[in-house]
Amino acid sequence: ASKHQCLPPRFIGVTGTNGKSTTVTLIDLMLRESGLRSLLGGNIGNALTEELLKSGIGSDGPEKEYDFIVAEISSFQLESILHFRPRVAAILNITNDHLDRYEGMNDYIKAKARIFENQTSEDYLIMNADDPVVMQMMAEVREDGDKRPKILFFSRLKEIDGIYVKDGVVYVNFSGGSPYPLVSVEEIKIRGAHNLENAMAAALSALISGCSPADAGNVLRSFPGLEHRLEWAGEVNGVRFINDSKGTNVGAVARSLESFDNIILIMGGMDKGGDFSVLKDLIKKKVRALVLMGEAKEAIADAVGAVTDTCEAAGLREAVELSLSKASSGDVVLLSPGCASFDMFRDFEDRGNKFKEAVNKLKDETARNGR
């Protein structure tokens, strides 16, 4: 870390519709594991501006305490940038979200693409090679050599420049070197296809920032995941309850559904203008029953209600009880609302905590009744 001591901290910015919080947390842990000094900010309980003010960055001197600032960057923030230039920019995925704010998908893509607007050939751009919309953004990357960042990819499906999965192993592959194994997919503690993508994006960002492969691998083997993101909430009568309250858009629900089978899905809340019908095939394949609540319940029922057993609940407690009544041992009850929480809760954390409370109550009642 000493070689960075006299330089201002370099910026690692992560954007995308889903997975930002998990990815920046992993990058921060990996850099710290390698002895680099990292400051983490974003939509995970610590706003970046607050963290910067607390640390004194921008005044004379305290900025030397950090090698890197790691932050998740939303499309809203990117709309108003002027000179923002991350040393490393990662784009995780782009799905329909916040279409209540944007005219259409192209405006949303253009907002996200601003993350690399000021990058130069000294900087790195990391993109999801498996996401067709992210790959469409390649058209926005400048062709001019000096102004074009170095581009690396992550992929679950194909061998590329960057980081990829082959035969159940994650390989790192930088141009000019030979690919080397980082960690096997089985060893990564956070589960699910989307978390594998987050893990690869994080490892790639950390490795090009000076983290050692051994340290990146250790973090992937030990990091248990964030609260309210596919978080284990308990088990009742052999039925597992999973809290994915942070799943506030359709893309997040799709990614969570891919992680399980035999699901009782609890959805609903305040509609953000997402197209629920894109979930139809996944729900048909994976969801044994759909329990709806909140303002968006009619919209969701209209879009996907016909493909599975669908019912409505007045609130979260009732939704949890209904889900258990429809589940058999071995099933998963998944709270992945696909909507904002503000119609019934303070925020997604409040919703997730109330879900966990309801599961615990159910557990106690079941134990008391000896069932």
mmCIF file of C-alpha atoms in Angstrom:
data_model
loop_
_atom_site.group_PDB
_atom_site.id
_atom_site.type_symbol
_atom_site.label_atom_id
_atom_site.label_comp_id
_atom_site.label_asym_id
_atom_site.label_seq_id
_atom_site.Cartn_x
_atom_site.Cartn_y
_atom_site.Cartn_z
ATOM 1 C CA ALA A 1 0.000 0.000 0.000
ATOM 2 C CA SER A 2 2.935 2.330 0.610
ATOM 3 C CA LYS A 3 3.384 3.082 -3.084
ATOM 4 C CA HIS A 4 -0.021 4.850 -3.125
ATOM 5 C CA GLN A 5 0.633 6.926 -0.046
ATOM 6 C CA CYS A 6 1.141 10.266 -1.729
ATOM 7 C CA LEU A 7 -1.604 9.878 -4.315
ATOM 8 C CA PRO A 8 -5.257 10.804 -3.860
ATOM 9 C CA PRO A 9 -7.433 7.700 -3.513
ATOM 10 C CA ARG A 10 -8.526 6.041 -6.735
ATOM 11 C CA PHE A 11 -12.214 5.523 -7.374
ATOM 12 C CA ILE A 12 -13.866 2.156 -8.057
ATOM 13 C CA GLY A 13 -17.479 2.716 -9.167
ATOM 14 C CA VAL A 14 -20.073 -0.054 -9.592
ATOM 15 C CA THR A 15 -23.382 0.447 -11.382
ATOM 16 C CA GLY A 16 -26.137 -1.826 -12.676
ATOM 17 C CA THR A 17 -29.739 -2.601 -11.823
ATOM 18 C CA ASN A 18 -29.034 -5.357 -9.282
ATOM 19 C CA GLY A 19 -26.119 -6.580 -7.172
ATOM 20 C CA LYS A 20 -24.324 -3.258 -6.554
ATOM 21 C CA SER A 21 -24.307 -3.457 -2.742
ATOM 22 C CA THR A 22 -23.002 -7.029 -2.642
ATOM 23 C CA THR A 23 -20.324 -6.267 -5.251
ATOM 24 C CA VAL A 24 -18.931 -3.121 -3.585
ATOM 25 C CA THR A 25 -18.907 -4.860 -0.189
ATOM 26 C CA LEU A 26 -16.867 -7.721 -1.679
ATOM 27 C CA ILE A 27 -14.408 -5.322 -3.389
ATOM 28 C CA ASP A 28 -13.916 -3.403 -0.133
ATOM 29 C CA LEU A 29 -13.292 -6.652 1.815
ATOM 30 C CA MET A 30 -10.848 -7.940 -0.818
ATOM 31 C CA LEU A 31 -8.806 -4.725 -0.867
ATOM 32 C CA ARG A 32 -8.646 -4.658 2.937
ATOM 33 C CA GLU A 33 -7.673 -8.342 3.032
ATOM 34 C CA SER A 34 -4.712 -7.403 0.806
ATOM 35 C CA GLY A 35 -3.641 -4.588 3.131
ATOM 36 C CA LEU A 36 -4.968 -1.789 0.901
ATOM 37 C CA ARG A 37 -6.925 1.010 2.579
ATOM 38 C CA SER A 38 -10.435 1.273 1.238
ATOM 39 C CA LEU A 39 -13.385 3.568 1.958
ATOM 40 C CA LEU A 40 -16.816 2.063 1.183
ATOM 41 C CA GLY A 41 -19.857 4.174 0.344
ATOM 42 C CA GLY A 42 -23.206 3.917 -1.418
ATOM 43 C CA ASN A 43 -26.749 2.751 -0.840
ATOM 44 C CA ILE A 44 -25.805 0.365 1.962
ATOM 45 C CA GLY A 45 -26.415 2.422 5.069
ATOM 46 C CA ASN A 46 -23.477 4.780 4.533
ATOM 47 C CA ALA A 47 -23.923 7.501 1.921
ATOM 48 C CA LEU A 48 -20.684 8.206 0.083
ATOM 49 C CA THR A 49 -20.792 11.966 0.668
ATOM 50 C CA GLU A 50 -21.159 11.393 4.428
ATOM 51 C CA GLU A 51 -18.228 8.971 4.429
ATOM 52 C CA LEU A 52 -16.089 11.452 2.473
ATOM 53 C CA LEU A 53 -16.940 14.291 4.861
ATOM 54 C CA LYS A 54 -16.218 12.104 7.888
ATOM 55 C CA SER A 55 -12.859 11.064 6.467
ATOM 56 C CA GLY A 56 -11.905 14.628 5.527
ATOM 57 C CA ILE A 57 -11.225 13.757 1.889
ATOM 58 C CA GLY A 58 -10.941 16.932 -0.131
ATOM 59 C CA SER A 59 -9.288 18.840 2.728
ATOM 60 C CA ASP A 60 -5.512 18.984 3.105
ATOM 61 C CA GLY A 61 -4.132 15.609 3.916
ATOM 62 C CA PRO A 62 -6.580 13.034 5.308
ATOM 63 C CA GLU A 63 -7.193 11.687 1.810
ATOM 64 C CA LYS A 64 -3.765 10.059 2.015
ATOM 65 C CA GLU A 65 -5.289 7.638 4.516
ATOM 66 C CA TYR A 66 -7.048 5.761 1.687
ATOM 67 C CA ASP A 67 -5.824 3.994 -1.434
ATOM 68 C CA PHE A 68 -9.311 3.457 -2.886
ATOM 69 C CA ILE A 69 -12.858 4.735 -2.602
ATOM 70 C CA VAL A 70 -15.333 1.978 -3.507
ATOM 71 C CA ALA A 71 -18.916 3.074 -4.227
ATOM 72 C CA GLU A 72 -22.122 1.937 -5.830
ATOM 73 C CA ILE A 73 -23.349 4.514 -8.316
ATOM 74 C CA SER A 74 -27.017 4.791 -9.299
ATOM 75 C CA SER A 75 -28.337 6.029 -12.634
ATOM 76 C CA PHE A 76 -29.810 9.034 -10.736
ATOM 77 C CA GLN A 77 -26.327 10.045 -9.561
ATOM 78 C CA LEU A 78 -24.847 9.523 -13.027
ATOM 79 C CA GLU A 79 -27.380 11.931 -14.580
ATOM 80 C CA SER A 80 -25.657 14.890 -12.937
ATOM 81 C CA ILE A 81 -21.937 14.059 -13.164
ATOM 82 C CA LEU A 82 -19.472 16.508 -14.722
ATOM 83 C CA HIS A 83 -15.900 15.295 -14.213
ATOM 84 C CA PHE A 84 -16.485 12.003 -12.408
ATOM 85 C CA ARG A 85 -13.842 9.550 -13.641
ATOM 86 C CA PRO A 86 -13.521 6.194 -11.896
ATOM 87 C CA ARG A 87 -10.186 4.356 -12.174
ATOM 88 C CA VAL A 88 -12.289 1.174 -12.390
ATOM 89 C CA ALA A 89 -15.947 1.176 -13.515
ATOM 90 C CA ALA A 90 -18.031 -2.012 -13.405
ATOM 91 C CA ILE A 91 -21.437 -2.476 -15.066
ATOM 92 C CA LEU A 92 -23.190 -5.517 -13.609
ATOM 93 C CA ASN A 93 -26.493 -5.814 -15.502
ATOM 94 C CA ILE A 94 -29.282 -3.666 -16.933
ATOM 95 C CA THR A 95 -32.947 -4.615 -16.550
ATOM 96 C CA ASN A 96 -36.179 -2.611 -16.512
ATOM 97 C CA ASP A 97 -36.080 -0.538 -13.344
ATOM 98 C CA HIS A 98 -37.074 3.027 -12.482
ATOM 99 C CA LEU A 99 -39.050 3.250 -15.709
ATOM 100 C CA ASP A 100 -41.354 5.481 -13.681
ATOM 101 C CA ARG A 101 -38.472 8.005 -13.967
ATOM 102 C CA TYR A 102 -37.151 7.451 -17.511
ATOM 103 C CA GLU A 103 -38.929 7.880 -20.842
ATOM 104 C CA GLY A 104 -37.822 4.415 -21.879
ATOM 105 C CA MET A 105 -35.094 1.828 -21.722
ATOM 106 C CA ASN A 106 -32.690 3.812 -23.945
ATOM 107 C CA ASP A 107 -32.662 6.789 -21.573
ATOM 108 C CA TYR A 108 -31.942 4.451 -18.659
ATOM 109 C CA ILE A 109 -29.078 2.806 -20.610
ATOM 110 C CA LYS A 110 -27.634 6.215 -21.540
ATOM 111 C CA ALA A 111 -27.706 7.300 -17.886
ATOM 112 C CA LYS A 112 -25.860 4.133 -16.818
ATOM 113 C CA ALA A 113 -23.323 4.542 -19.661
ATOM 114 C CA ARG A 114 -22.187 7.874 -18.203
ATOM 115 C CA ILE A 115 -20.089 5.928 -15.675
ATOM 116 C CA PHE A 116 -17.346 5.599 -18.327
ATOM 117 C CA GLU A 117 -17.909 8.965 -20.060
ATOM 118 C CA ASN A 118 -14.719 10.560 -18.660
ATOM 119 C CA GLN A 119 -12.511 7.464 -18.531
ATOM 120 C CA THR A 120 -9.238 7.331 -20.478
ATOM 121 C CA SER A 121 -6.829 4.583 -21.580
ATOM 122 C CA GLU A 122 -5.386 4.578 -18.031
ATOM 123 C CA ASP A 123 -8.723 3.346 -16.645
ATOM 124 C CA TYR A 124 -10.593 0.035 -16.675
ATOM 125 C CA LEU A 125 -14.170 -0.721 -17.683
ATOM 126 C CA ILE A 126 -15.609 -4.084 -16.561
ATOM 127 C CA MET A 127 -18.733 -5.367 -18.314
ATOM 128 C CA ASN A 128 -21.065 -8.361 -18.032
ATOM 129 C CA ALA A 129 -20.510 -10.327 -21.257
ATOM 130 C CA ASP A 130 -23.701 -12.368 -20.617
ATOM 131 C CA ASP A 131 -26.038 -9.350 -20.433
ATOM 132 C CA PRO A 132 -27.256 -8.301 -23.910
ATOM 133 C CA VAL A 133 -28.184 -4.780 -22.786
ATOM 134 C CA VAL A 134 -24.781 -4.208 -21.175
ATOM 135 C CA MET A 135 -23.148 -5.410 -24.398
ATOM 136 C CA GLN A 136 -25.312 -2.928 -26.343
ATOM 137 C CA MET A 137 -23.567 -0.206 -24.316
ATOM 138 C CA MET A 138 -20.312 -1.062 -26.071
ATOM 139 C CA ALA A 139 -21.611 1.236 -28.813
ATOM 140 C CA GLU A 140 -21.318 4.146 -26.360
ATOM 141 C CA VAL A 141 -17.622 3.474 -25.598
ATOM 142 C CA ARG A 142 -15.426 5.913 -27.509
ATOM 143 C CA GLU A 143 -13.271 4.465 -30.274
ATOM 144 C CA ASP A 144 -10.435 6.979 -29.796
ATOM 145 C CA GLY A 145 -7.513 4.995 -28.291
ATOM 146 C CA ASP A 146 -6.433 7.598 -25.697
ATOM 147 C CA LYS A 147 -9.986 8.173 -24.588
ATOM 148 C CA ARG A 148 -11.030 4.522 -24.586
ATOM 149 C CA PRO A 149 -10.728 2.642 -21.274
ATOM 150 C CA LYS A 150 -9.231 -0.846 -21.141
ATOM 151 C CA ILE A 151 -12.237 -3.183 -21.311
ATOM 152 C CA LEU A 152 -12.452 -6.481 -19.400
ATOM 153 C CA PHE A 153 -15.433 -8.811 -19.066
ATOM 154 C CA PHE A 154 -16.930 -11.319 -16.664
ATOM 155 C CA SER A 155 -18.956 -14.295 -17.881
ATOM 156 C CA ARG A 156 -20.631 -17.420 -16.524
ATOM 157 C CA LEU A 157 -20.995 -18.802 -20.044
ATOM 158 C CA LYS A 158 -17.912 -18.226 -22.152
ATOM 159 C CA GLU A 159 -14.147 -17.799 -22.010
ATOM 160 C CA ILE A 160 -13.307 -14.089 -22.364
ATOM 161 C CA ASP A 161 -10.685 -11.459 -21.473
ATOM 162 C CA GLY A 162 -11.227 -10.913 -17.764
ATOM 163 C CA ILE A 163 -12.815 -13.564 -15.537
ATOM 164 C CA TYR A 164 -15.027 -16.521 -16.422
ATOM 165 C CA VAL A 165 -16.382 -19.894 -15.311
ATOM 166 C CA LYS A 166 -15.282 -23.134 -16.936
ATOM 167 C CA ASP A 167 -16.036 -26.645 -15.636
ATOM 168 C CA GLY A 168 -17.152 -25.309 -12.242
ATOM 169 C CA VAL A 169 -14.014 -23.202 -11.686
ATOM 170 C CA VAL A 170 -13.583 -19.403 -11.851
ATOM 171 C CA TYR A 171 -10.587 -18.480 -14.048
ATOM 172 C CA VAL A 172 -8.826 -15.126 -14.337
ATOM 173 C CA ASN A 173 -7.590 -14.327 -17.822
ATOM 174 C CA PHE A 174 -5.743 -11.083 -18.575
ATOM 175 C CA SER A 175 -4.556 -10.519 -22.163
ATOM 176 C CA GLY A 176 -0.983 -11.624 -22.564
ATOM 177 C CA GLY A 177 -0.970 -13.970 -19.561
ATOM 178 C CA SER A 178 -2.220 -17.519 -19.093
ATOM 179 C CA PRO A 179 -5.610 -18.092 -17.429
ATOM 180 C CA TYR A 180 -5.282 -19.182 -13.783
ATOM 181 C CA PRO A 181 -7.902 -20.659 -11.411
ATOM 182 C CA LEU A 182 -9.101 -18.344 -8.625
ATOM 183 C CA VAL A 183 -11.697 -20.409 -6.750
ATOM 184 C CA SER A 184 -14.164 -23.190 -7.540
ATOM 185 C CA VAL A 185 -17.823 -22.135 -7.841
ATOM 186 C CA GLU A 186 -18.745 -24.598 -5.051
ATOM 187 C CA GLU A 187 -16.400 -22.828 -2.621
ATOM 188 C CA ILE A 188 -18.071 -19.416 -3.060
ATOM 189 C CA LYS A 189 -20.196 -18.924 0.032
ATOM 190 C CA ILE A 190 -22.911 -16.698 -1.480
ATOM 191 C CA ARG A 191 -25.200 -18.789 -3.687
ATOM 192 C CA GLY A 192 -27.124 -18.165 -6.888
ATOM 193 C CA ALA A 193 -26.231 -17.317 -10.483
ATOM 194 C CA HIS A 194 -26.483 -13.558 -9.861
ATOM 195 C CA ASN A 195 -24.133 -13.788 -6.869
ATOM 196 C CA LEU A 196 -21.608 -15.663 -9.021
ATOM 197 C CA GLU A 197 -21.675 -12.663 -11.385
ATOM 198 C CA ASN A 198 -21.290 -10.236 -8.455
ATOM 199 C CA ALA A 199 -18.382 -12.314 -7.117
ATOM 200 C CA MET A 200 -16.601 -12.293 -10.489
ATOM 201 C CA ALA A 201 -17.110 -8.547 -11.028
ATOM 202 C CA ALA A 202 -15.780 -7.857 -7.528
ATOM 203 C CA ALA A 203 -12.756 -10.131 -7.880
ATOM 204 C CA LEU A 204 -11.822 -8.602 -11.240
ATOM 205 C CA SER A 205 -12.144 -5.043 -9.861
ATOM 206 C CA ALA A 206 -10.017 -5.935 -6.828
ATOM 207 C CA LEU A 207 -7.355 -7.857 -8.775
ATOM 208 C CA ILE A 208 -6.677 -5.011 -11.237
ATOM 209 C CA SER A 209 -6.488 -2.675 -8.210
ATOM 210 C CA GLY A 210 -3.641 -4.658 -6.627
ATOM 211 C CA CYS A 211 -5.420 -7.278 -4.506
ATOM 212 C CA SER A 212 -3.704 -10.685 -4.535
ATOM 213 C CA PRO A 213 -5.545 -13.704 -6.002
ATOM 214 C CA ALA A 214 -5.196 -15.559 -2.670
ATOM 215 C CA ASP A 215 -6.870 -12.705 -0.755
ATOM 216 C CA ALA A 216 -9.693 -12.370 -3.301
ATOM 217 C CA GLY A 217 -10.301 -16.128 -3.079
ATOM 218 C CA ASN A 218 -10.350 -16.081 0.739
ATOM 219 C CA VAL A 219 -13.049 -13.388 0.794
ATOM 220 C CA LEU A 220 -15.220 -15.337 -1.670
ATOM 221 C CA ARG A 221 -14.924 -18.449 0.512
ATOM 222 C CA SER A 222 -15.956 -16.613 3.683
ATOM 223 C CA PHE A 223 -18.360 -13.745 2.831
ATOM 224 C CA PRO A 224 -21.877 -14.829 3.938
ATOM 225 C CA GLY A 225 -23.856 -12.230 1.965
ATOM 226 C CA LEU A 226 -25.731 -9.071 2.938
ATOM 227 C CA GLU A 227 -28.866 -8.751 5.025
ATOM 228 C CA HIS A 228 -32.161 -8.683 3.025
ATOM 229 C CA ARG A 229 -30.509 -10.165 -0.063
ATOM 230 C CA LEU A 230 -31.426 -13.865 -0.292
ATOM 231 C CA GLU A 231 -30.909 -14.006 3.477
ATOM 232 C CA TRP A 232 -31.815 -17.160 5.419
ATOM 233 C CA ALA A 233 -34.760 -16.287 7.697
ATOM 234 C CA GLY A 234 -35.463 -19.659 9.337
ATOM 235 C CA GLU A 235 -37.182 -23.007 8.831
ATOM 236 C CA VAL A 236 -40.639 -24.223 9.907
ATOM 237 C CA ASN A 237 -41.747 -27.846 9.378
ATOM 238 C CA GLY A 238 -38.996 -28.388 6.793
ATOM 239 C CA VAL A 239 -40.016 -25.243 4.840
ATOM 240 C CA ARG A 240 -37.149 -22.757 4.342
ATOM 241 C CA PHE A 241 -37.877 -19.007 4.500
ATOM 242 C CA ILE A 242 -35.663 -16.626 2.474
ATOM 243 C CA ASN A 243 -35.681 -12.845 2.922
ATOM 244 C CA ASP A 244 -34.965 -11.040 -0.351
ATOM 245 C CA SER A 245 -36.617 -7.749 0.614
ATOM 246 C CA LYS A 246 -33.949 -5.862 -1.395
ATOM 247 C CA GLY A 247 -35.485 -7.468 -4.522
ATOM 248 C CA THR A 248 -37.326 -4.263 -5.414
ATOM 249 C CA ASN A 249 -37.503 -4.714 -9.186
ATOM 250 C CA VAL A 250 -38.454 -7.386 -11.699
ATOM 251 C CA GLY A 251 -34.835 -8.228 -12.607
ATOM 252 C CA ALA A 252 -33.983 -8.897 -8.961
ATOM 253 C CA VAL A 253 -36.968 -11.255 -8.605
ATOM 254 C CA ALA A 254 -35.915 -13.156 -11.744
ATOM 255 C CA ARG A 255 -32.392 -13.601 -10.394
ATOM 256 C CA SER A 256 -33.692 -14.817 -7.032
ATOM 257 C CA LEU A 257 -36.106 -17.286 -8.651
ATOM 258 C CA GLU A 258 -33.183 -18.792 -10.555
ATOM 259 C CA SER A 259 -31.576 -19.711 -7.224
ATOM 260 C CA PHE A 260 -34.313 -22.105 -5.964
ATOM 261 C CA ASP A 261 -36.978 -24.647 -6.971
ATOM 262 C CA ASN A 262 -40.419 -25.426 -5.455
ATOM 263 C CA ILE A 263 -41.017 -21.829 -4.404
ATOM 264 C CA ILE A 264 -43.912 -20.150 -2.640
ATOM 265 C CA LEU A 265 -43.299 -16.542 -3.755
ATOM 266 C CA ILE A 266 -44.445 -13.471 -1.802
ATOM 267 C CA MET A 267 -44.586 -10.405 -4.067
ATOM 268 C CA GLY A 268 -46.060 -6.910 -4.069
ATOM 269 C CA GLY A 269 -45.650 -3.404 -2.737
ATOM 270 C CA MET A 270 -45.437 -0.034 -4.433
ATOM 271 C CA ASP A 271 -45.235 -0.429 -8.225
ATOM 272 C CA LYS A 272 -42.220 1.254 -9.902
ATOM 273 C CA GLY A 273 -43.538 0.723 -13.430
ATOM 274 C CA GLY A 274 -41.805 -2.615 -13.994
ATOM 275 C CA ASP A 275 -43.105 -5.135 -16.519
ATOM 276 C CA PHE A 276 -44.150 -8.103 -14.361
ATOM 277 C CA SER A 277 -45.094 -10.206 -17.395
ATOM 278 C CA VAL A 278 -41.398 -10.908 -18.109
ATOM 279 C CA LEU A 279 -41.497 -13.184 -15.024
ATOM 280 C CA LYS A 280 -44.224 -15.403 -16.508
ATOM 281 C CA ASP A 281 -42.044 -18.302 -17.721
ATOM 282 C CA LEU A 282 -39.897 -18.388 -14.581
ATOM 283 C CA ILE A 283 -42.950 -18.326 -12.309
ATOM 284 C CA LYS A 284 -44.594 -21.096 -14.313
ATOM 285 C CA LYS A 285 -41.449 -23.225 -13.990
ATOM 286 C CA LYS A 286 -40.398 -22.473 -10.408
ATOM 287 C CA VAL A 287 -43.336 -21.164 -8.347
ATOM 288 C CA ARG A 288 -45.909 -23.521 -6.815
ATOM 289 C CA ALA A 289 -47.942 -20.653 -5.319
ATOM 290 C CA LEU A 290 -47.873 -16.863 -5.527
ATOM 291 C CA VAL A 291 -48.977 -14.750 -2.536
ATOM 292 C CA LEU A 292 -49.594 -11.078 -3.362
ATOM 293 C CA MET A 293 -49.826 -8.007 -1.114
ATOM 294 C CA GLY A 294 -49.648 -4.214 -1.314
ATOM 295 C CA GLU A 295 -50.637 -1.652 -3.953
ATOM 296 C CA ALA A 296 -49.252 -3.609 -6.925
ATOM 297 C CA LYS A 297 -51.101 -6.865 -6.220
ATOM 298 C CA GLU A 298 -53.708 -6.378 -8.992
ATOM 299 C CA ALA A 299 -51.059 -5.429 -11.561
ATOM 300 C CA ILE A 300 -48.995 -8.521 -10.687
ATOM 301 C CA ALA A 301 -52.061 -10.791 -10.693
ATOM 302 C CA ASP A 302 -53.075 -9.482 -14.144
ATOM 303 C CA ALA A 303 -49.571 -10.060 -15.530
ATOM 304 C CA VAL A 304 -48.683 -13.484 -14.087
ATOM 305 C CA GLY A 305 -51.506 -14.724 -11.840
ATOM 306 C CA ALA A 306 -52.851 -17.162 -14.424
ATOM 307 C CA VAL A 307 -49.713 -19.335 -14.561
ATOM 308 C CA THR A 308 -49.753 -20.560 -10.945
ATOM 309 C CA ASP A 309 -51.946 -20.854 -7.835
ATOM 310 C CA THR A 310 -52.360 -17.172 -6.833
ATOM 311 C CA CYS A 311 -53.904 -15.582 -3.740
ATOM 312 C CA GLU A 312 -53.864 -12.240 -1.897
ATOM 313 C CA ALA A 313 -52.915 -11.326 1.668
ATOM 314 C CA ALA A 314 -53.859 -8.192 3.626
ATOM 315 C CA GLY A 315 -50.347 -7.815 5.046
ATOM 316 C CA LEU A 316 -46.965 -9.451 5.481
ATOM 317 C CA ARG A 317 -47.880 -11.537 8.555
ATOM 318 C CA GLU A 318 -50.860 -13.015 6.710
ATOM 319 C CA ALA A 319 -48.700 -13.575 3.610
ATOM 320 C CA VAL A 320 -46.198 -15.583 5.677
ATOM 321 C CA GLU A 321 -48.960 -17.713 7.252
ATOM 322 C CA LEU A 322 -50.653 -18.303 3.890
ATOM 323 C CA SER A 323 -47.317 -19.300 2.347
ATOM 324 C CA LEU A 324 -46.676 -21.883 5.030
ATOM 325 C CA SER A 325 -50.160 -23.341 4.562
ATOM 326 C CA LYS A 326 -49.424 -23.813 0.837
ATOM 327 C CA ALA A 327 -45.910 -25.247 1.328
ATOM 328 C CA SER A 328 -44.678 -28.799 1.877
ATOM 329 C CA SER A 329 -41.451 -29.880 3.561
ATOM 330 C CA GLY A 330 -38.527 -29.096 1.230
ATOM 331 C CA ASP A 331 -40.226 -26.044 -0.336
ATOM 332 C CA VAL A 332 -38.858 -22.490 -0.133
ATOM 333 C CA VAL A 333 -40.945 -19.467 0.887
ATOM 334 C CA LEU A 334 -39.267 -16.523 -0.848
ATOM 335 C CA LEU A 335 -40.041 -12.878 -0.072
ATOM 336 C CA SER A 336 -38.867 -11.147 -3.255
ATOM 337 C CA PRO A 337 -41.368 -8.300 -3.692
ATOM 338 C CA GLY A 338 -40.368 -6.846 -7.088
ATOM 339 C CA CYS A 339 -41.646 -3.510 -5.794
ATOM 340 C CA ALA A 340 -40.699 -0.607 -3.545
ATOM 341 C CA SER A 341 -41.761 -0.907 0.096
ATOM 342 C CA PHE A 342 -43.139 2.555 0.845
ATOM 343 C CA ASP A 343 -46.830 1.638 0.587
ATOM 344 C CA MET A 344 -46.642 -0.448 3.792
ATOM 345 C CA PHE A 345 -43.158 -0.059 5.310
ATOM 346 C CA ARG A 346 -40.506 2.519 6.139
ATOM 347 C CA ASP A 347 -38.027 0.966 3.670
ATOM 348 C CA PHE A 348 -36.857 -2.419 2.360
ATOM 349 C CA GLU A 349 -34.925 -3.098 5.603
ATOM 350 C CA ASP A 350 -38.085 -2.538 7.665
ATOM 351 C CA ARG A 351 -39.982 -4.915 5.350
ATOM 352 C CA GLY A 352 -37.245 -7.565 5.644
ATOM 353 C CA ASN A 353 -37.094 -7.289 9.433
ATOM 354 C CA LYS A 354 -40.901 -7.601 9.716
ATOM 355 C CA PHE A 355 -40.712 -10.714 7.512
ATOM 356 C CA LYS A 356 -38.076 -12.268 9.791
ATOM 357 C CA GLU A 357 -40.189 -11.390 12.859
ATOM 358 C CA ALA A 358 -43.252 -13.055 11.290
ATOM 359 C CA VAL A 359 -41.222 -16.196 10.502
ATOM 360 C CA ASN A 360 -39.882 -16.339 14.078
ATOM 361 C CA LYS A 361 -43.426 -15.954 15.498
ATOM 362 C CA LEU A 362 -44.607 -18.791 13.291
ATOM 363 C CA LYS A 363 -41.668 -20.924 14.407
ATOM 364 C CA ASP A 364 -42.520 -20.316 18.090
ATOM 365 C CA GLU A 365 -46.233 -21.045 17.584
ATOM 366 C CA THR A 366 -45.489 -24.249 15.703
ATOM 367 C CA ALA A 367 -43.079 -25.375 18.437
ATOM 368 C CA ARG A 368 -45.637 -24.553 21.165
ATOM 369 C CA ASN A 369 -48.370 -26.488 19.406
ATOM 370 C CA GLY A 370 -45.979 -29.383 18.967
ATOM 371 C CA ARG A 371 -46.770 -29.631 15.266
#
